[in-house]
N, CA, C and O atoms as a MOPAC input file, in Angstrom:
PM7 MOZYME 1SCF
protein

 N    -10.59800 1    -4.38300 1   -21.20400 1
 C     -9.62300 1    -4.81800 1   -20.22600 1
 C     -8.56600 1    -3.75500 1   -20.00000 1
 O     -7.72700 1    -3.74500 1   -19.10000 1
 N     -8.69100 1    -3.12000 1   -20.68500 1
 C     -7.47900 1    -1.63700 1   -20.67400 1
 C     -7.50500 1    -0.83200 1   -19.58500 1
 O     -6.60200 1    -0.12800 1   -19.13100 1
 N     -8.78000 1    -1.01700 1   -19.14700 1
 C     -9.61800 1     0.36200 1   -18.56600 1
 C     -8.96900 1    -0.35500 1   -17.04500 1
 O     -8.03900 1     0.08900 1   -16.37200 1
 N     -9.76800 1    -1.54400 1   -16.79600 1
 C     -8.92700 1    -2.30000 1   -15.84200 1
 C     -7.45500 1    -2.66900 1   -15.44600 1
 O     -7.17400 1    -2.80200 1   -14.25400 1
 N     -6.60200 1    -2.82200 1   -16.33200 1
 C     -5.15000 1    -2.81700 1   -16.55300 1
 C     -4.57600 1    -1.76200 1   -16.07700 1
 O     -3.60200 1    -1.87300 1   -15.33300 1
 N     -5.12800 1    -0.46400 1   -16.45700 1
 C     -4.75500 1     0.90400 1   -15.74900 1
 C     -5.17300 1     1.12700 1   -14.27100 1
 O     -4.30900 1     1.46000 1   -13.46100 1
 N     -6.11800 1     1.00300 1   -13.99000 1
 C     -6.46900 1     0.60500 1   -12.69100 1
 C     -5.19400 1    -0.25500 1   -11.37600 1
 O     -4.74700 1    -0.06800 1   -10.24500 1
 N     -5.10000 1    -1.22300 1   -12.51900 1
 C     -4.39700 1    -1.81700 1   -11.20600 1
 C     -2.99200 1    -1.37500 1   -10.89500 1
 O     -2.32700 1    -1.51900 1    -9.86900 1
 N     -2.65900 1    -0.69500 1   -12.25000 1
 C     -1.23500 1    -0.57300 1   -12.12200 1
 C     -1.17700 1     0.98900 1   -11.53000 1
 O     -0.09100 1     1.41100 1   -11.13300 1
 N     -2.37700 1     1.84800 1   -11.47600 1
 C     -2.14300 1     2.60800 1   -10.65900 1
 C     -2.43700 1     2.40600 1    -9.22800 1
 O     -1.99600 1     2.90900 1    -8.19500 1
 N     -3.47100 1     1.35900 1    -9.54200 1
 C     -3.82900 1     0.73800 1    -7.79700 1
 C     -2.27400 1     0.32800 1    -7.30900 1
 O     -2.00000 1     0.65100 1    -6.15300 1
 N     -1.40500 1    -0.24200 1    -7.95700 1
 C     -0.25800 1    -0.63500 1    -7.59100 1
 C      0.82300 1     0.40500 1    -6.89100 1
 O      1.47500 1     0.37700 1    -5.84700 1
 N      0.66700 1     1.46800 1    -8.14200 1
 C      1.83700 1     2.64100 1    -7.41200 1
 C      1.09600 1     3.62400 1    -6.56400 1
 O      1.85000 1     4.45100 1    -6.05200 1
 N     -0.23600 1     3.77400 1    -6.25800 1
 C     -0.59700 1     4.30300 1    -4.95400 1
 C     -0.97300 1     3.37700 1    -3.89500 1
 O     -1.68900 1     3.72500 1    -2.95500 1
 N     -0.55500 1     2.34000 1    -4.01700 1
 C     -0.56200 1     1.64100 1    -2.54400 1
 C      0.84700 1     1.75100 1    -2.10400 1
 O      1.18900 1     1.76400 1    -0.92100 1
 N      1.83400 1     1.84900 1    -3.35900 1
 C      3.49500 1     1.68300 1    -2.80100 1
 C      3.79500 1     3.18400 1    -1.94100 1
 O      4.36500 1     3.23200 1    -0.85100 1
 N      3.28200 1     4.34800 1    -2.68500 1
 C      2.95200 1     5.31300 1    -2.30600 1
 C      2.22200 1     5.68200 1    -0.91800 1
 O      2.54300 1     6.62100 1    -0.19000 1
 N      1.46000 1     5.01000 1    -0.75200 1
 C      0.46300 1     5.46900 1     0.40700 1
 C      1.76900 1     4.79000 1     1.91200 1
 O      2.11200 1     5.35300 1     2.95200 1
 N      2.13200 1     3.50400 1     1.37600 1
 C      2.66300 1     1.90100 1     2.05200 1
 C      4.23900 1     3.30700 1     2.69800 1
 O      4.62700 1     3.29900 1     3.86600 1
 N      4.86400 1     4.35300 1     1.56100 1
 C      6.12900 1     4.76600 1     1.78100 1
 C      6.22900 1     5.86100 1     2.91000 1
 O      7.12000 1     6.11000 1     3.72200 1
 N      4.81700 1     6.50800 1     2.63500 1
 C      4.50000 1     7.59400 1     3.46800 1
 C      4.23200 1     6.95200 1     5.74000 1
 O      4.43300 1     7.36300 1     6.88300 1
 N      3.67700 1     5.75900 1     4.96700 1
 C      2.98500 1     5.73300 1     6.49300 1
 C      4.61800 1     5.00500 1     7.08400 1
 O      4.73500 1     5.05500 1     8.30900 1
 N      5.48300 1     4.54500 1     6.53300 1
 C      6.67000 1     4.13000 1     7.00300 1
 C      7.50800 1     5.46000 1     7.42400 1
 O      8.01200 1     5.66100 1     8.52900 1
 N      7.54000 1     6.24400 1     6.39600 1
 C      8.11000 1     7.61200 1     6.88600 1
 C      7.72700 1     8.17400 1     7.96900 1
 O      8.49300 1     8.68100 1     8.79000 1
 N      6.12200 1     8.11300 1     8.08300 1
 C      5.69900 1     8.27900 1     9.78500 1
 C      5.95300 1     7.94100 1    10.86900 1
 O      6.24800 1     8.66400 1    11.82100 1
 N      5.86300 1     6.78500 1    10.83400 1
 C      6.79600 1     5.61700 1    11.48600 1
 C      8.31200 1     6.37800 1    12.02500 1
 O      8.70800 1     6.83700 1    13.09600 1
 N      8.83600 1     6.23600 1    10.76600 1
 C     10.61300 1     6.74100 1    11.05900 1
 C     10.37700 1     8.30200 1    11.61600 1
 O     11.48100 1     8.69800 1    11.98800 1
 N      9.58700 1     9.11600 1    11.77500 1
 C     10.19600 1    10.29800 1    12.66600 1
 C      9.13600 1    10.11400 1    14.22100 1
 O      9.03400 1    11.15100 1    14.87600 1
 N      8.51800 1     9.06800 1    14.67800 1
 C      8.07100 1     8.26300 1    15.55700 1
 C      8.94200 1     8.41100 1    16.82600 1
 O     10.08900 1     7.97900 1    16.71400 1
 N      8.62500 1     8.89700 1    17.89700 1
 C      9.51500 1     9.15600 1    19.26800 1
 C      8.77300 1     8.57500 1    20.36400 1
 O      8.11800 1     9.26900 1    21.14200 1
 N      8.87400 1     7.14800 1    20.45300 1
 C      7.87100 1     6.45700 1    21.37700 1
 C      8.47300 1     6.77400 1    23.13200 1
 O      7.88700 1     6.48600 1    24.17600 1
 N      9.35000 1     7.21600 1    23.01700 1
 C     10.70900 1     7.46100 1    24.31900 1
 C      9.56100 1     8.93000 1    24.94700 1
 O      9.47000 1     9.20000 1    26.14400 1
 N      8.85100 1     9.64800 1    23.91100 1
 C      8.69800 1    10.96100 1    24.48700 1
 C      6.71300 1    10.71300 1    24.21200 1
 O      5.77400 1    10.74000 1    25.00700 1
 N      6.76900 1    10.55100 1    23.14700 1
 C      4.95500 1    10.34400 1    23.55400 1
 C      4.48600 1    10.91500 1    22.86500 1
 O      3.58000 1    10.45300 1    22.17100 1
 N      4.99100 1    12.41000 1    22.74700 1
 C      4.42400 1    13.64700 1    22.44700 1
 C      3.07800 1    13.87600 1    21.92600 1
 O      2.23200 1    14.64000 1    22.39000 1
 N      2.97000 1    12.96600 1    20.69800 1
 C      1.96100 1    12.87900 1    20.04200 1
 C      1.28200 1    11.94300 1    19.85700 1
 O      0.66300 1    11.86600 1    18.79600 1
 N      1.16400 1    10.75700 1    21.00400 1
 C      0.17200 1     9.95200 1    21.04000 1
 C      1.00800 1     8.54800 1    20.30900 1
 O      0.26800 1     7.77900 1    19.69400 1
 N      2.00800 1     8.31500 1    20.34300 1
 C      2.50300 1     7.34900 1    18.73600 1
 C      1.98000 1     6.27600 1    19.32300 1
 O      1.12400 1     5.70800 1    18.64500 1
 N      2.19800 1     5.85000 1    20.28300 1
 C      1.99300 1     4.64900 1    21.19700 1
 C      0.88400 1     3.83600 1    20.28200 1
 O      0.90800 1     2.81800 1    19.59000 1
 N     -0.03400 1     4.76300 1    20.62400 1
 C     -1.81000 1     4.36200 1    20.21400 1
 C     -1.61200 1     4.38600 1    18.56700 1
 O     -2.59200 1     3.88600 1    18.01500 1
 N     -0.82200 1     4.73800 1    17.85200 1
 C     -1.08400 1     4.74300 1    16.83000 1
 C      0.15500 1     3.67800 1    15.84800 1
 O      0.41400 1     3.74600 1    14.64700 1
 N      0.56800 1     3.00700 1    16.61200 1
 C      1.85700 1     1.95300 1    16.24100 1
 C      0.98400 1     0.59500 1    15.31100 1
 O      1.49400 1     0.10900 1    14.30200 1
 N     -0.61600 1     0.04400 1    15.95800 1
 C     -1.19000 1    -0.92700 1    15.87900 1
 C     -2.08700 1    -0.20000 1    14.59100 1
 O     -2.56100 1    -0.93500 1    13.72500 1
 N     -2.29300 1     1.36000 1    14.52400 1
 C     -3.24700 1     1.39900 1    13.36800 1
 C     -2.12300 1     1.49300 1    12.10700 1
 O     -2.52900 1     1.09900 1    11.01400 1
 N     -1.13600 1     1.84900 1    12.17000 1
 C      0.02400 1     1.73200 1    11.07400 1
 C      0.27400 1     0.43100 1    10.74200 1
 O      0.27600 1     0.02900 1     9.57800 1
 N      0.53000 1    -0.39400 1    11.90300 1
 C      0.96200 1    -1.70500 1    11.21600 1
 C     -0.17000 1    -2.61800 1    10.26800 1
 O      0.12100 1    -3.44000 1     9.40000 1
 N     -1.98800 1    -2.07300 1    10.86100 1
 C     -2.94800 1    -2.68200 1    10.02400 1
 C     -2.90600 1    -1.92400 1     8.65100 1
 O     -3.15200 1    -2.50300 1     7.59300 1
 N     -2.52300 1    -0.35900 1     8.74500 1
 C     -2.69600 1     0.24000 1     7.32300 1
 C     -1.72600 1    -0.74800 1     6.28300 1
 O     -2.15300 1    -1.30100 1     5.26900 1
 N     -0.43300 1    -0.81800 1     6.75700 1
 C      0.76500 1    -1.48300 1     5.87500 1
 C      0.07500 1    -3.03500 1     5.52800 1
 O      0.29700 1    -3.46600 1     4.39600 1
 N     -0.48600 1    -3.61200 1     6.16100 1
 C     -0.79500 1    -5.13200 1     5.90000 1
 C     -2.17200 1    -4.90900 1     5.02000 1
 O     -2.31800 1    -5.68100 1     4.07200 1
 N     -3.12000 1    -3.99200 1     5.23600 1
 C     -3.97500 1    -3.51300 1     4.14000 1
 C     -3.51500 1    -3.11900 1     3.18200 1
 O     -3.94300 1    -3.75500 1     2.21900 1
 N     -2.61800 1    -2.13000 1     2.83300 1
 C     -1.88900 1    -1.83800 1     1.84400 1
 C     -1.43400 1    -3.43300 1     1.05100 1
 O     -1.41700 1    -3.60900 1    -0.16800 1
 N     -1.22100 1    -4.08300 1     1.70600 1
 C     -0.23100 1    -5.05000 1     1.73600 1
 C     -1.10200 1    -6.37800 1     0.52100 1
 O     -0.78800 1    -6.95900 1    -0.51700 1
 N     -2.23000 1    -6.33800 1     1.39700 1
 C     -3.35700 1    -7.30200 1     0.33300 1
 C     -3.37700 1    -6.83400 1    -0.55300 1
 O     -2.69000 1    -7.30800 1    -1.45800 1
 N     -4.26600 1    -5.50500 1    -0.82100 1
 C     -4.50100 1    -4.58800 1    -1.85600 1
 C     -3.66300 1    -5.08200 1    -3.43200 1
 O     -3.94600 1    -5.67300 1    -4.47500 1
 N     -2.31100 1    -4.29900 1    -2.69200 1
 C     -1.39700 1    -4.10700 1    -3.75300 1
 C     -1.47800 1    -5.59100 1    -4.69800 1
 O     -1.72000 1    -5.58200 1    -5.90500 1
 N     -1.19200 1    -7.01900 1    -3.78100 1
 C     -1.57600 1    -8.44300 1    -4.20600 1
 C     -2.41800 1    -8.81900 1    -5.32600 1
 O     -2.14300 1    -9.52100 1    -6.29900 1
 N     -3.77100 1    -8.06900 1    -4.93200 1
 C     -5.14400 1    -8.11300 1    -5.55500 1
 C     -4.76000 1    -7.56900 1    -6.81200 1
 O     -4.80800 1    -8.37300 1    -7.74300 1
 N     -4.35900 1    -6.30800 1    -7.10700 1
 C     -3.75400 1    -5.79800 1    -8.43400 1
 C     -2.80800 1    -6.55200 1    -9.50100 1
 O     -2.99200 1    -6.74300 1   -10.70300 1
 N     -1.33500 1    -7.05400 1    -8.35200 1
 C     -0.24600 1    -7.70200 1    -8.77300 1
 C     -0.98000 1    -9.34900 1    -9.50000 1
 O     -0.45500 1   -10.00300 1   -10.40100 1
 N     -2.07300 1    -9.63000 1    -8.89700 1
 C     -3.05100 1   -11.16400 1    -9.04900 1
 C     -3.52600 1   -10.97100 1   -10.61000 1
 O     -3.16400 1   -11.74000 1   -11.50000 1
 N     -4.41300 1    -9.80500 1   -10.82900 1
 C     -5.16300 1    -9.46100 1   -11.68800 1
 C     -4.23000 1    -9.34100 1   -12.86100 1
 O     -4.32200 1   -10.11600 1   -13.81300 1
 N     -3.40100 1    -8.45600 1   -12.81200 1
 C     -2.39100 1    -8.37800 1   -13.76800 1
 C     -1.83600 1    -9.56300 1   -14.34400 1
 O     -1.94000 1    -9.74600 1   -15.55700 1
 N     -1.12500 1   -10.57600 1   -13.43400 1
 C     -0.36500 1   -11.94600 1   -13.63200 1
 C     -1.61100 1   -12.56500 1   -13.77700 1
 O     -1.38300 1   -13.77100 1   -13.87500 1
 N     -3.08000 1   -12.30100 1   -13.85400 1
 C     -3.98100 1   -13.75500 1   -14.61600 1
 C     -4.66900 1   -12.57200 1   -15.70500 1
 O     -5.50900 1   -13.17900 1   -16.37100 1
 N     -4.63300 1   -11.52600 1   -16.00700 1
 C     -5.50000 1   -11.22200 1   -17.08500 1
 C     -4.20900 1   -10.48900 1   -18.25600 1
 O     -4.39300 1   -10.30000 1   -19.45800 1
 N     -3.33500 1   -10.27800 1   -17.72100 1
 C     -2.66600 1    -9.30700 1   -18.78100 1
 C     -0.78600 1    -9.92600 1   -19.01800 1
 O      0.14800 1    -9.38000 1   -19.60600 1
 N     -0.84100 1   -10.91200 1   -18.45700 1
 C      0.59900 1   -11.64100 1   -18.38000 1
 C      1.22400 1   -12.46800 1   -19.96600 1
 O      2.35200 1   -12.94900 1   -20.07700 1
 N      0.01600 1   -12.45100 1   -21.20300 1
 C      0.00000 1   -12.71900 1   -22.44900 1
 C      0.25700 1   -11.92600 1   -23.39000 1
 O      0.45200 1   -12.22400 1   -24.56800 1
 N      0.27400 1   -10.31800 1   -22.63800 1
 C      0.39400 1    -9.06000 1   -23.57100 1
 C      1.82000 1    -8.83000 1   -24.17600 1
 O      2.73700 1    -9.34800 1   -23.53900 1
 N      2.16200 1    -8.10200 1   -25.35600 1
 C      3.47200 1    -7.93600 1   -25.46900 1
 C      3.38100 1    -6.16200 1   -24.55400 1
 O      2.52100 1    -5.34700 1   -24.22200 1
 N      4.72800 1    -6.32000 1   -24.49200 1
 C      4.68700 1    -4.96900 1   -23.61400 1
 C      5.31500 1    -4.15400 1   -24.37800 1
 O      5.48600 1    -2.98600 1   -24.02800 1

């Protein structure tokens, strides 16, 4: 169960990770000018963040039913 435990808790801090970056994208985002297409790419950010979004759950789930008895 160790092997798994590590897993999630890194599954955890690279989804927060992946979740911080695509927001940062977001924030230098100039929908006023276009430049680079953001428009079209507003709807694939908001599915990455809500994917991110399960993910991270699935980990946070696993943890709180397999490892929530451990001393830490």
């Amino acid at each position: 169960m160790d092997d798994k435990k590590q897993i999630a808790i890194k599954g955890i801090d690279l989804c927060n990770r992946i979740r911080s970056g695509v927001s940062e994208l977001c924030g230098i985002m100039d929908i006023s000018d276009d430049t680079f297409n953001e428009l079209d790419r507003v709807d694939d950010y908001k599915g990455i963040i809500r994917k991110l979004d399960l993910w991270k759950k699935q980990y946070e789930n696993y943890l709180e039913e397999n490892c929530s008895n451990e001393k830490k």
